[in-house]
CSV table of N, CA, C and O in Angstrom, one decimal:
chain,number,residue,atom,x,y,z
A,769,UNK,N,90.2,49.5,149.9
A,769,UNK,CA,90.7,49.4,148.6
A,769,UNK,C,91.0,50.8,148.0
A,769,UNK,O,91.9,51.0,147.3
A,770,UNK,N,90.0,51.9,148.5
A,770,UNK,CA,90.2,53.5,147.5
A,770,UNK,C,91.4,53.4,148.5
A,770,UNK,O,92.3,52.8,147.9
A,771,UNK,N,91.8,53.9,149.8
A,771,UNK,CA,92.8,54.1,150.0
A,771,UNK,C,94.0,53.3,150.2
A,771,UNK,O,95.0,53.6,150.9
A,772,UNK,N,93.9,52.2,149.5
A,772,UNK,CA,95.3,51.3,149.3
A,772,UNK,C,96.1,52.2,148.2
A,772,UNK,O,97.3,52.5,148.2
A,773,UNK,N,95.0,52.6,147.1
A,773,UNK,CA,95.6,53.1,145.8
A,773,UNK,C,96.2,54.4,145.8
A,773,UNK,O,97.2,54.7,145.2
A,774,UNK,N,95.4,55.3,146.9
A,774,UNK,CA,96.2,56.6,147.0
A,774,UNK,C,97.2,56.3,147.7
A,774,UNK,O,97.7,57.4,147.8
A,775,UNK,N,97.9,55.4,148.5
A,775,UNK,CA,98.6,55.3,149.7
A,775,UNK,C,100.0,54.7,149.0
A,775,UNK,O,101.1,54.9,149.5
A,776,UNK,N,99.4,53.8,147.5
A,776,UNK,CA,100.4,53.5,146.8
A,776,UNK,C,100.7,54.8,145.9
A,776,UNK,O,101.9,54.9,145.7
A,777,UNK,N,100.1,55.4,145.5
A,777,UNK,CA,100.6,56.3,144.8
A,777,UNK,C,101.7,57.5,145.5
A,777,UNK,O,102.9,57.7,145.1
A,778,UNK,N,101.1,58.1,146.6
A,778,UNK,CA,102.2,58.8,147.0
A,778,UNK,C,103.3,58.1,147.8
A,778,UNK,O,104.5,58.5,147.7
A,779,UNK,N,103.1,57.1,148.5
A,779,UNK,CA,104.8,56.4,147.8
A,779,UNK,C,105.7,56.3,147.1
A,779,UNK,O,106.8,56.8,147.3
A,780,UNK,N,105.1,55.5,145.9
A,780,UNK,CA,106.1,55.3,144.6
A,780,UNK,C,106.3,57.5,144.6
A,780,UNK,O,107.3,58.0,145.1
A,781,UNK,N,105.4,58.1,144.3
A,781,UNK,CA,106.2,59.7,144.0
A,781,UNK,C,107.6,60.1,145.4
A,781,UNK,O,108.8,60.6,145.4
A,782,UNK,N,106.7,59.7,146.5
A,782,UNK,CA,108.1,59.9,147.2
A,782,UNK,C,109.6,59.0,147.3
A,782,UNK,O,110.6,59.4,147.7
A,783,UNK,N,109.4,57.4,146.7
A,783,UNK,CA,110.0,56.7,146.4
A,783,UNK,C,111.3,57.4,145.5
A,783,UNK,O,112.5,57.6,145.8
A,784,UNK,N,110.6,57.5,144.2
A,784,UNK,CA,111.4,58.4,143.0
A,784,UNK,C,111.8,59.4,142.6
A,784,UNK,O,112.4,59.7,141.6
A,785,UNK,N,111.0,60.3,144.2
A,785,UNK,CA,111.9,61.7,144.1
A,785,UNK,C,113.2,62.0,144.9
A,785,UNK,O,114.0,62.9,145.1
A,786,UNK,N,113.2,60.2,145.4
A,786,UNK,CA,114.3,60.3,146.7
A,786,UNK,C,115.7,59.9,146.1
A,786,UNK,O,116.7,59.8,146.7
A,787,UNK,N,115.6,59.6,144.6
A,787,UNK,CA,116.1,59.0,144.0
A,787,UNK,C,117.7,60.0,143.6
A,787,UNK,O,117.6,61.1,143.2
A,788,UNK,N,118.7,59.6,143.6
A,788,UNK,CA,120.0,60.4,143.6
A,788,UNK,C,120.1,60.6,141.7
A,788,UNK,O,120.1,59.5,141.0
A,789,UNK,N,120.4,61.9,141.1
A,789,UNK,CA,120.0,62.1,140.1
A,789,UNK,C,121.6,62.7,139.6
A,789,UNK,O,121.7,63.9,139.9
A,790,UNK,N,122.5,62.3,139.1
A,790,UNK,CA,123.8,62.4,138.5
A,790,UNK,C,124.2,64.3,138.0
A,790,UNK,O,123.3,64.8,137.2
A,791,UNK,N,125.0,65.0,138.2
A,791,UNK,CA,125.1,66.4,138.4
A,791,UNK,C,125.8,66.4,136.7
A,791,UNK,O,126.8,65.8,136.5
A,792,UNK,N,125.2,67.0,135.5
A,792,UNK,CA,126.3,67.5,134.9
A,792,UNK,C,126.9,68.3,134.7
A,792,UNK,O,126.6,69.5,134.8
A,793,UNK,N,128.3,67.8,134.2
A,793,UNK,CA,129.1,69.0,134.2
A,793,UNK,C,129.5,69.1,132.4
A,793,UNK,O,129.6,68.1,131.7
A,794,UNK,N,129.8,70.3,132.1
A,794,UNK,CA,129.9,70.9,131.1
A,794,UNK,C,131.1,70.8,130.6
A,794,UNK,O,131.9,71.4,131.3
A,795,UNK,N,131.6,70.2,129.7
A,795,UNK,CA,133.0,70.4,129.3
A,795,UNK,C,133.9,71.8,129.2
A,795,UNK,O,133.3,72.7,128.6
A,796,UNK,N,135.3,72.1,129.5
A,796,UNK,CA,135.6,73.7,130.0
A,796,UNK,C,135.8,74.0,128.3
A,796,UNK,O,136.1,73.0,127.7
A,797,UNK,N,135.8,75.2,127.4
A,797,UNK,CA,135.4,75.4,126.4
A,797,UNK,C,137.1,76.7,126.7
A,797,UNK,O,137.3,77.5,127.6
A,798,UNK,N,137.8,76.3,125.7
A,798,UNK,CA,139.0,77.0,125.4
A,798,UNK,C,138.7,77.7,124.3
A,798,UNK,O,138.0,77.1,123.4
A,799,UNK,N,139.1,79.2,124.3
A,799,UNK,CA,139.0,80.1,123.6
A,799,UNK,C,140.3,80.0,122.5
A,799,UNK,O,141.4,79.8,122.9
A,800,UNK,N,140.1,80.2,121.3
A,800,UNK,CA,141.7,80.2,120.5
A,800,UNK,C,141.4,81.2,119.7
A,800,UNK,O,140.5,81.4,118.8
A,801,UNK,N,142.5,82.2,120.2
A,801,UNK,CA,142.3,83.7,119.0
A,801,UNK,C,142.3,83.2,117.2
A,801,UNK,O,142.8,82.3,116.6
A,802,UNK,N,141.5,84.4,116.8
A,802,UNK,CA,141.5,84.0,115.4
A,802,UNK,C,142.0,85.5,115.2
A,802,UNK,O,141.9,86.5,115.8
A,803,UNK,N,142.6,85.1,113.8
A,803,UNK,CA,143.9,86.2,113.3
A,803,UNK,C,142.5,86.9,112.3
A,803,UNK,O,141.8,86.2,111.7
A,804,UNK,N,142.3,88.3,112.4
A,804,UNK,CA,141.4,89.2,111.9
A,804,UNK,C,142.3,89.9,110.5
A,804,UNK,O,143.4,90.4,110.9
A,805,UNK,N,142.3,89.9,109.2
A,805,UNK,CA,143.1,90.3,108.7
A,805,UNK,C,142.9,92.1,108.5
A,805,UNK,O,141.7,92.5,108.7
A,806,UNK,N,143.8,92.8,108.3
A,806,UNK,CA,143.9,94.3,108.7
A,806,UNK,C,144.0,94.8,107.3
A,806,UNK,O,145.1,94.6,106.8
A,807,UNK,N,143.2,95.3,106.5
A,807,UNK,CA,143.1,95.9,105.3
A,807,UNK,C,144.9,97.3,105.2
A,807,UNK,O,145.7,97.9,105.9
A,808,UNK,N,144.6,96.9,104.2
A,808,UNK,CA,146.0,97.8,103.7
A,808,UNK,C,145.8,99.2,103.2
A,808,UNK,O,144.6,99.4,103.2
A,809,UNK,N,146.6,100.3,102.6
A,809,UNK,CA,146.4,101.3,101.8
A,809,UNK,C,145.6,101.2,101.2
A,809,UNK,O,145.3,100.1,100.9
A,810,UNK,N,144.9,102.4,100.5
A,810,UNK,CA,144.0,102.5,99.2
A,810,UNK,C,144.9,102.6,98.5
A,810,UNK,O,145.9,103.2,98.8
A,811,UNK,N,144.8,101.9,97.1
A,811,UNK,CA,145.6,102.5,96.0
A,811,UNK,C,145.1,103.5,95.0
A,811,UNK,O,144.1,104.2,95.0
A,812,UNK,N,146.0,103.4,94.1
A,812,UNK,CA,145.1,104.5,93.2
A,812,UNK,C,143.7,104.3,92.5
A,812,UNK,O,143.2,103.1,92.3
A,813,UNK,N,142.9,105.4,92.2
A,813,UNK,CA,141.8,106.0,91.9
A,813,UNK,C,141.9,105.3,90.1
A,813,UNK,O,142.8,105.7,89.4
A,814,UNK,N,141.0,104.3,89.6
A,814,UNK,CA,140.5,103.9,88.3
A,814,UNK,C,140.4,105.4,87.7
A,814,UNK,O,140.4,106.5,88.1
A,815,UNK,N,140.5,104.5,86.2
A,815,UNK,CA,139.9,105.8,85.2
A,815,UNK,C,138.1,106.0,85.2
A,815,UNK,O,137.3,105.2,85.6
A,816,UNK,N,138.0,106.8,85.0
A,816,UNK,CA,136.5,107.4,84.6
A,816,UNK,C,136.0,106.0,83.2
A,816,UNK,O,136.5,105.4,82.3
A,817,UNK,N,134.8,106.0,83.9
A,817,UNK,CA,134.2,104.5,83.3
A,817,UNK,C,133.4,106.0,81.7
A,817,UNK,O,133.6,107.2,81.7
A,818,UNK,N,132.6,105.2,80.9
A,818,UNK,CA,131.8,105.8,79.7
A,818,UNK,C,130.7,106.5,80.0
A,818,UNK,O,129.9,106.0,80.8
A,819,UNK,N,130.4,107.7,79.4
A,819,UNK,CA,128.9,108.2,80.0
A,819,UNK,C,127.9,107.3,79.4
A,819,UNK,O,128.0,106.7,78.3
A,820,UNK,N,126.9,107.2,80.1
A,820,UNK,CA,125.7,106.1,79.8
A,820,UNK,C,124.7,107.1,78.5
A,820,UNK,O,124.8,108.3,78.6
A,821,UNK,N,124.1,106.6,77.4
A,821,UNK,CA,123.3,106.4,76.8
A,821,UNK,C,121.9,107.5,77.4
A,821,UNK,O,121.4,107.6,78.6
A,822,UNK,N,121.6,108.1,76.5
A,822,UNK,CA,120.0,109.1,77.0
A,822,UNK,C,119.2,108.4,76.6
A,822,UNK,O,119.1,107.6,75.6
A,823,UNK,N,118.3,108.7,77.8
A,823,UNK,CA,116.7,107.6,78.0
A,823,UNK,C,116.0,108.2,76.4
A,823,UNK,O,116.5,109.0,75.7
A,824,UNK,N,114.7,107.6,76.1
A,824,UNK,CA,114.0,108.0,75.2
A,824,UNK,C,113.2,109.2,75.8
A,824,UNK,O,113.1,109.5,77.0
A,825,UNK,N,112.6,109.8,74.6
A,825,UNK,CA,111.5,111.5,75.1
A,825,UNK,C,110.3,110.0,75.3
A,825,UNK,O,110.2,108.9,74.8
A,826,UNK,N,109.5,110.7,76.3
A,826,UNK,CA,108.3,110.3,76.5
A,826,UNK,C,106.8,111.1,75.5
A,826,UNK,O,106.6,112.2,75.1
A,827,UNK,N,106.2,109.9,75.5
A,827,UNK,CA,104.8,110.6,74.3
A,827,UNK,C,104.1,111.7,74.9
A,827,UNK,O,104.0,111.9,76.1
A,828,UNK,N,103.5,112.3,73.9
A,828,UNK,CA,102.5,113.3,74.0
A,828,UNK,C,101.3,113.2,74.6
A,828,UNK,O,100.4,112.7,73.9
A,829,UNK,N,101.0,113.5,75.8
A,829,UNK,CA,99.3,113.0,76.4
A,829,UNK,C,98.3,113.8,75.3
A,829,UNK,O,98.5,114.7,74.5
A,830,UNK,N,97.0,113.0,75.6
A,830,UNK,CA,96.1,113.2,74.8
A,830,UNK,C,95.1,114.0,75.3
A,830,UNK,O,94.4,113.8,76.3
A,831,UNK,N,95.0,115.5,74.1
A,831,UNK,CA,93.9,116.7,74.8
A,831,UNK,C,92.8,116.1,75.4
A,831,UNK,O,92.4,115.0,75.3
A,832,UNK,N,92.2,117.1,76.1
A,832,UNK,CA,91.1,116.6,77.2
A,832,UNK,C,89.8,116.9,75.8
A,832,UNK,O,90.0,117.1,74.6
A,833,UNK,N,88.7,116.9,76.5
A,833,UNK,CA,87.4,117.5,76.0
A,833,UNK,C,87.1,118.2,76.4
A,833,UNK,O,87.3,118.3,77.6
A,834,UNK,N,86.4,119.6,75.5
A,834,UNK,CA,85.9,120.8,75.8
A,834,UNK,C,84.9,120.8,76.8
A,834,UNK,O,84.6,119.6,77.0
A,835,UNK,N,84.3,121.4,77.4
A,835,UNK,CA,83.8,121.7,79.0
A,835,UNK,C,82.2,122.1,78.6
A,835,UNK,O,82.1,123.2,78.3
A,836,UNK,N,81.1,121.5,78.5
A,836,UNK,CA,80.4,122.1,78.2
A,836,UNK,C,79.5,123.2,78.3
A,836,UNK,O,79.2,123.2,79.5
A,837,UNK,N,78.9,124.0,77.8
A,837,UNK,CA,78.3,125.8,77.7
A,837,UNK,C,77.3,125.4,78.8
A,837,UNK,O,76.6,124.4,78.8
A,838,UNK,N,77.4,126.4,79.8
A,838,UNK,CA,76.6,126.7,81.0
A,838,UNK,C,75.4,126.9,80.5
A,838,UNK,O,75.2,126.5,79.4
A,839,UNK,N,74.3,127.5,81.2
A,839,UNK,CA,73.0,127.7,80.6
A,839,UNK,C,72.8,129.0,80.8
A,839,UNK,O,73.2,129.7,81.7
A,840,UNK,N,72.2,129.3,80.0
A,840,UNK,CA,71.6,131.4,79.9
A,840,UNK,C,70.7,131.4,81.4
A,840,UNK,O,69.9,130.6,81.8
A,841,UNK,N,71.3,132.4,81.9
A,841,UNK,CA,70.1,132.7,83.8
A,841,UNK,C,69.1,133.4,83.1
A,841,UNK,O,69.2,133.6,81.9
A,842,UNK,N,68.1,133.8,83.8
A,842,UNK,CA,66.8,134.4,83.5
A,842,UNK,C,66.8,136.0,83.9
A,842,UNK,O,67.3,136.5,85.0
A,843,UNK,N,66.3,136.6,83.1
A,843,UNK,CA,66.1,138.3,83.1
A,843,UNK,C,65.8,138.4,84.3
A,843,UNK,O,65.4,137.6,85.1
A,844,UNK,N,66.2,140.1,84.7
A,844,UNK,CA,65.8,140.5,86.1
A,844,UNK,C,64.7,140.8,85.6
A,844,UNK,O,64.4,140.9,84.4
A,845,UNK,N,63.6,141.2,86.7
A,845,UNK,CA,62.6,141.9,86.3
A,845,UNK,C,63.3,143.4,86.2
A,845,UNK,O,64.5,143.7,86.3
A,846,UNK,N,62.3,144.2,86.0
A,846,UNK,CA,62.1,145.4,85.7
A,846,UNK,C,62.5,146.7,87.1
A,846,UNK,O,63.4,147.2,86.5
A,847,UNK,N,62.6,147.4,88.2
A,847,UNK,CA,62.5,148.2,88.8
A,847,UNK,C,61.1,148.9,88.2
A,847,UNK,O,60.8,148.9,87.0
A,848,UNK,N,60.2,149.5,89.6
A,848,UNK,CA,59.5,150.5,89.2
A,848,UNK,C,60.0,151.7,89.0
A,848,UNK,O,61.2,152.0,89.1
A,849,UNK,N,58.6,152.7,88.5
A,849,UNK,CA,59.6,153.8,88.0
A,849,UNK,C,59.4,154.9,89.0
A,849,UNK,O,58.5,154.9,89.9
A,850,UNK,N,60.1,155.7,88.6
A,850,UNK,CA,60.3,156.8,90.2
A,850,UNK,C,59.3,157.9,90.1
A,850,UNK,O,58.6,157.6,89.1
A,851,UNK,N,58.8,159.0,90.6
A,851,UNK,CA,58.3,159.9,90.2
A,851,UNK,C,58.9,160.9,89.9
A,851,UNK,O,60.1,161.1,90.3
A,852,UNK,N,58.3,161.8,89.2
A,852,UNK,CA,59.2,162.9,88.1
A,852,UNK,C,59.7,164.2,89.5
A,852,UNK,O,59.0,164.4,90.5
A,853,UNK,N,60.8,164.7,89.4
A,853,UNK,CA,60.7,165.8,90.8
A,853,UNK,C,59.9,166.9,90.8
A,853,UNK,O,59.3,167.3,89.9
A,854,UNK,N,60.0,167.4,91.9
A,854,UNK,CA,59.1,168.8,92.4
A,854,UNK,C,60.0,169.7,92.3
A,854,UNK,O,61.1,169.5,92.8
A,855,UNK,N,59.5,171.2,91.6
A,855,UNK,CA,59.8,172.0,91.8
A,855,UNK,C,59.5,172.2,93.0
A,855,UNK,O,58.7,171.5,93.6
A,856,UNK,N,60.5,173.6,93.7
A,856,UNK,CA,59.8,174.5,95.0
A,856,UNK,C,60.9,175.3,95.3
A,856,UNK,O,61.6,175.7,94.3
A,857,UNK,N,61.1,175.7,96.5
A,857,UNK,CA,61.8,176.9,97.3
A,857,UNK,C,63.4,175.9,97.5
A,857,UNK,O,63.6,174.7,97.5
A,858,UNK,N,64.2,177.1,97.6
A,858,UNK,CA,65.5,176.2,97.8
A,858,UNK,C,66.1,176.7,99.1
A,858,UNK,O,65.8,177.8,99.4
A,859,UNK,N,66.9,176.0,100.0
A,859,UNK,CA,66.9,176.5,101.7
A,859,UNK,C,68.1,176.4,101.1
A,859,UNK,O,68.4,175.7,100.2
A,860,UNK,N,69.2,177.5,102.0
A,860,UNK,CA,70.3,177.6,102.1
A,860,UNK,C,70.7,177.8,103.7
A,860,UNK,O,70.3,178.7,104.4
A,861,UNK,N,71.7,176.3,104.2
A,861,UNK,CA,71.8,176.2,105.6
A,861,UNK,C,73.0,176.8,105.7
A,861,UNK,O,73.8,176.9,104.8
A,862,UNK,N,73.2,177.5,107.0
A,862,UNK,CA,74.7,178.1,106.8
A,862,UNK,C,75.2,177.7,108.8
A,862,UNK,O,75.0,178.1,110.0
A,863,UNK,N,76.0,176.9,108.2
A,863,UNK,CA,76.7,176.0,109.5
A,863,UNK,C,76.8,177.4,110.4
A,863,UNK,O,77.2,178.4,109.8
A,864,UNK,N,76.5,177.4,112.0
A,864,UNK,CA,77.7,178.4,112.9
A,864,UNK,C,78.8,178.2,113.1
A,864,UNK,O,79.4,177.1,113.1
A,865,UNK,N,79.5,179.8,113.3
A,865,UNK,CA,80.5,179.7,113.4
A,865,UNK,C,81.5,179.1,114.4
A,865,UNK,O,81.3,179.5,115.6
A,866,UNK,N,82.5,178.1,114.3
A,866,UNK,CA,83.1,177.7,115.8
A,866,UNK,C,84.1,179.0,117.0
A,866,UNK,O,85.0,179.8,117.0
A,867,UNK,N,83.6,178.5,117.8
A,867,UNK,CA,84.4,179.5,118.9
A,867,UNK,C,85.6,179.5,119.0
A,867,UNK,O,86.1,178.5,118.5
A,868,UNK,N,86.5,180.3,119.4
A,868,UNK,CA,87.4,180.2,119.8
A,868,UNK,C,88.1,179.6,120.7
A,868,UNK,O,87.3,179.3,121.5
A,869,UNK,N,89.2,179.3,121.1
A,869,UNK,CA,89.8,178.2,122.0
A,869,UNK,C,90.9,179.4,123.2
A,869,UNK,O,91.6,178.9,124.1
């Protein structure tokens, strides 16, 4: 019985693929010119149309707010103080003289 059913099956598929299946053909499609029409001369140039109307002024924006005051920094300190100078002897250095070349 299982193989009656597959034995019928690929039958009937090769049955109905044997089957002669009618060719169509396309009807032939004739082309018919169409007349394009061809623009002519320019003619003359119109008059000058009206000048248009001025837009309105636009409003005044509104001032900002003032920025507020930074804060005071804090004092340097002080520097110590130096000591008073010394008298003494005064040296007078006296460069040599350069050689000649």
């Amino acid at each position: 019985m299982k193989y009656s059913i597959i034995f019928s099956a690929v039958l009937l598929t090769l049955g109905l693929s044997a089957c002669e299946k009618p060719t169509v053909v396309a009807p032939a499609v004739v082309a018919v010119p169409v007349q394009v029409p061809v623009p002519g001369p320019a003619g003359p140039a119109g008059a000058t149309g009206p000048s248009g109307s001025t837009g309105s002024t636009g409003s005044v924006g509104a001032t900002g707010d003032a920025g507020a005051s930074g804060a005071t920094g804090q004092t340097g300190s002080t520097g110590a103080a130096g000591e008073p100078g010394k008298t003494g002897d005064t040296v007078i250095v006296i460069p040599p003289a350069q050689q000649a070349r």
